[in-house]
mmCIF file of C-alpha atoms in Angstrom:
data_model
loop_
_atom_site.group_PDB
_atom_site.id
_atom_site.type_symbol
_atom_site.label_atom_id
_atom_site.label_comp_id
_atom_site.label_asym_id
_atom_site.label_seq_id
_atom_site.Cartn_x
_atom_site.Cartn_y
_atom_site.Cartn_z
ATOM 1 C CA MET A 1 1.069 -13.479 -14.936
ATOM 2 C CA PHE A 2 1.728 -11.845 -11.585
ATOM 3 C CA ALA A 3 4.472 -9.987 -9.754
ATOM 4 C CA ILE A 4 5.389 -9.365 -6.130
ATOM 5 C CA VAL A 5 6.259 -5.706 -5.486
ATOM 6 C CA GLU A 6 7.376 -3.842 -2.385
ATOM 7 C CA SER A 7 6.010 -0.475 -1.308
ATOM 8 C CA GLY A 8 6.067 1.158 2.105
ATOM 9 C CA GLY A 9 7.769 -1.824 3.733
ATOM 10 C CA LYS A 10 4.967 -4.158 2.637
ATOM 11 C CA GLN A 11 4.793 -6.705 -0.180
ATOM 12 C CA TYR A 12 1.885 -7.006 -2.597
ATOM 13 C CA LYS A 13 1.033 -9.725 -5.120
ATOM 14 C CA VAL A 14 -0.337 -7.948 -8.204
ATOM 15 C CA SER A 15 -1.465 -8.810 -11.702
ATOM 16 C CA GLU A 16 -2.708 -6.598 -14.537
ATOM 17 C CA GLY A 17 -6.024 -4.906 -13.754
ATOM 18 C CA ASP A 18 -5.748 -5.283 -9.967
ATOM 19 C CA ILE A 19 -6.565 -2.413 -7.620
ATOM 20 C CA ILE A 20 -4.421 -2.123 -4.491
ATOM 21 C CA PHE A 21 -4.221 0.231 -1.523
ATOM 22 C CA VAL A 22 -0.650 1.156 -0.500
ATOM 23 C CA GLU A 23 0.872 3.552 2.012
ATOM 24 C CA LYS A 24 0.553 7.162 0.847
ATOM 25 C CA LEU A 25 2.847 7.963 -2.082
ATOM 26 C CA ASN A 26 3.950 11.438 -3.118
ATOM 27 C CA VAL A 27 2.030 11.433 -6.448
ATOM 28 C CA ASN A 28 -1.091 13.173 -7.746
ATOM 29 C CA GLU A 29 -4.325 11.591 -8.941
ATOM 30 C CA GLY A 30 -4.211 10.614 -12.613
ATOM 31 C CA ASP A 31 -0.411 10.207 -12.682
ATOM 32 C CA THR A 32 1.403 6.959 -13.383
ATOM 33 C CA TYR A 33 3.636 5.287 -10.823
ATOM 34 C CA THR A 34 6.331 2.718 -11.552
ATOM 35 C CA PHE A 35 7.380 0.137 -8.989
ATOM 36 C CA GLU A 36 11.138 -0.340 -9.170
ATOM 37 C CA LYS A 37 11.374 -2.932 -6.373
ATOM 38 C CA VAL A 38 9.952 -6.051 -7.996
ATOM 39 C CA LEU A 39 10.877 -9.071 -5.884
ATOM 40 C CA ALA A 40 9.495 -11.892 -8.050
ATOM 41 C CA VAL A 41 7.725 -12.384 -11.380
ATOM 42 C CA SER A 42 5.655 -15.277 -12.663
ATOM 43 C CA SER A 43 5.255 -15.399 -16.435
ATOM 44 C CA PRO A 44 4.335 -18.103 -18.963
ATOM 45 C CA ALA A 45 8.092 -18.728 -19.361
ATOM 46 C CA GLY A 46 8.441 -19.532 -15.655
ATOM 47 C CA PHE A 47 8.866 -18.099 -12.185
ATOM 48 C CA SER A 48 11.880 -15.908 -11.408
ATOM 49 C CA VAL A 49 12.937 -14.634 -7.997
ATOM 50 C CA GLY A 50 15.345 -11.747 -7.638
ATOM 51 C CA THR A 51 18.403 -11.443 -5.427
ATOM 52 C CA PRO A 52 17.118 -9.008 -4.145
ATOM 53 C CA THR A 53 15.130 -7.678 -7.151
ATOM 54 C CA VAL A 54 14.175 -8.726 -10.683
ATOM 55 C CA ALA A 55 14.888 -6.615 -13.785
ATOM 56 C CA CYS A 56 11.197 -5.863 -14.327
ATOM 57 C CA THR A 57 8.905 -2.863 -13.941
ATOM 58 C CA VAL A 58 5.290 -2.689 -12.836
ATOM 59 C CA THR A 59 3.324 0.366 -13.998
ATOM 60 C CA ALA A 60 0.201 1.603 -12.222
ATOM 61 C CA ASN A 61 -2.251 4.505 -12.512
ATOM 62 C CA VAL A 62 -3.015 6.553 -9.409
ATOM 63 C CA VAL A 63 -6.779 6.392 -8.882
ATOM 64 C CA LYS A 64 -7.112 8.241 -5.584
ATOM 65 C CA ASN A 65 -5.316 9.623 -2.544
ATOM 66 C CA GLY A 66 -7.399 9.366 0.584
ATOM 67 C CA LYS A 67 -7.720 8.411 4.237
ATOM 68 C CA GLY A 68 -8.916 5.126 5.700
ATOM 69 C CA LYS A 69 -11.572 4.532 8.330
ATOM 70 C CA LYS A 70 -11.078 6.120 11.720
ATOM 71 C CA LEU A 71 -9.437 4.000 14.403
ATOM 72 C CA HIS A 72 -10.357 4.792 17.993
ATOM 73 C CA VAL A 73 -7.793 4.347 20.745
ATOM 74 C CA ILE A 74 -8.983 4.757 24.310
ATOM 75 C CA ARG A 75 -6.591 4.887 27.258
ATOM 76 C CA TYR A 76 -8.055 4.378 30.692
ATOM 77 C CA LYS A 77 -6.535 4.161 34.159
ATOM 78 C CA SER A 78 -8.796 2.759 36.820
ATOM 79 C CA LYS A 79 -9.323 4.597 40.096
ATOM 80 C CA LYS A 80 -7.495 7.684 38.763
ATOM 81 C CA ASN A 81 -10.364 9.365 36.848
ATOM 82 C CA GLU A 82 -8.088 9.436 33.811
ATOM 83 C CA LYS A 83 -9.430 8.771 30.297
ATOM 84 C CA LYS A 84 -7.985 9.735 26.921
ATOM 85 C CA HIS A 85 -9.613 9.245 23.531
ATOM 86 C CA ILE A 86 -7.403 9.370 20.415
ATOM 87 C CA GLY A 87 -8.522 8.987 16.796
ATOM 88 C CA HIS A 88 -6.357 8.163 13.775
ATOM 89 C CA ARG A 89 -6.984 7.941 10.011
ATOM 90 C CA GLN A 90 -4.224 6.329 7.970
ATOM 91 C CA PRO A 91 -3.568 7.981 4.570
ATOM 92 C CA TYR A 92 -3.401 5.704 1.512
ATOM 93 C CA THR A 93 -2.959 5.762 -2.260
ATOM 94 C CA LYS A 94 -5.263 3.656 -4.439
ATOM 95 C CA LEU A 95 -3.477 2.225 -7.500
ATOM 96 C CA GLN A 96 -4.671 0.271 -10.525
ATOM 97 C CA ILE A 97 -2.032 -1.975 -12.083
ATOM 98 C CA VAL A 98 -1.736 -1.344 -15.820
ATOM 99 C CA ARG A 99 1.252 -3.335 -17.016
ATOM 100 C CA ILE A 100 3.916 -5.784 -15.924
ATOM 101 C CA ALA A 101 6.894 -5.442 -18.279
ATOM 102 C CA LEU A 102 9.731 -7.960 -18.285
#
């Protein structure tokens, strides 16, 4: 059984017990989070696609809020002695899927 959920403008295929990394959510560690935008669900009864969503909820536990690896962006203009170094760390929320309820 799996579901396709949307979070942060991205779609994720999840099943029970999966661990996913999504864009940072406004929740604390140890809380539960419920995905309301479930786009499709596959169950033993069959596969159902929503228009635009399915009447289903996906519940997850918040494992961790953190930051990803550092990305380095370097801007350089030749013959101008101009260099700029920029670093960025994208925040994320780590979720463990607990239940898919139809």
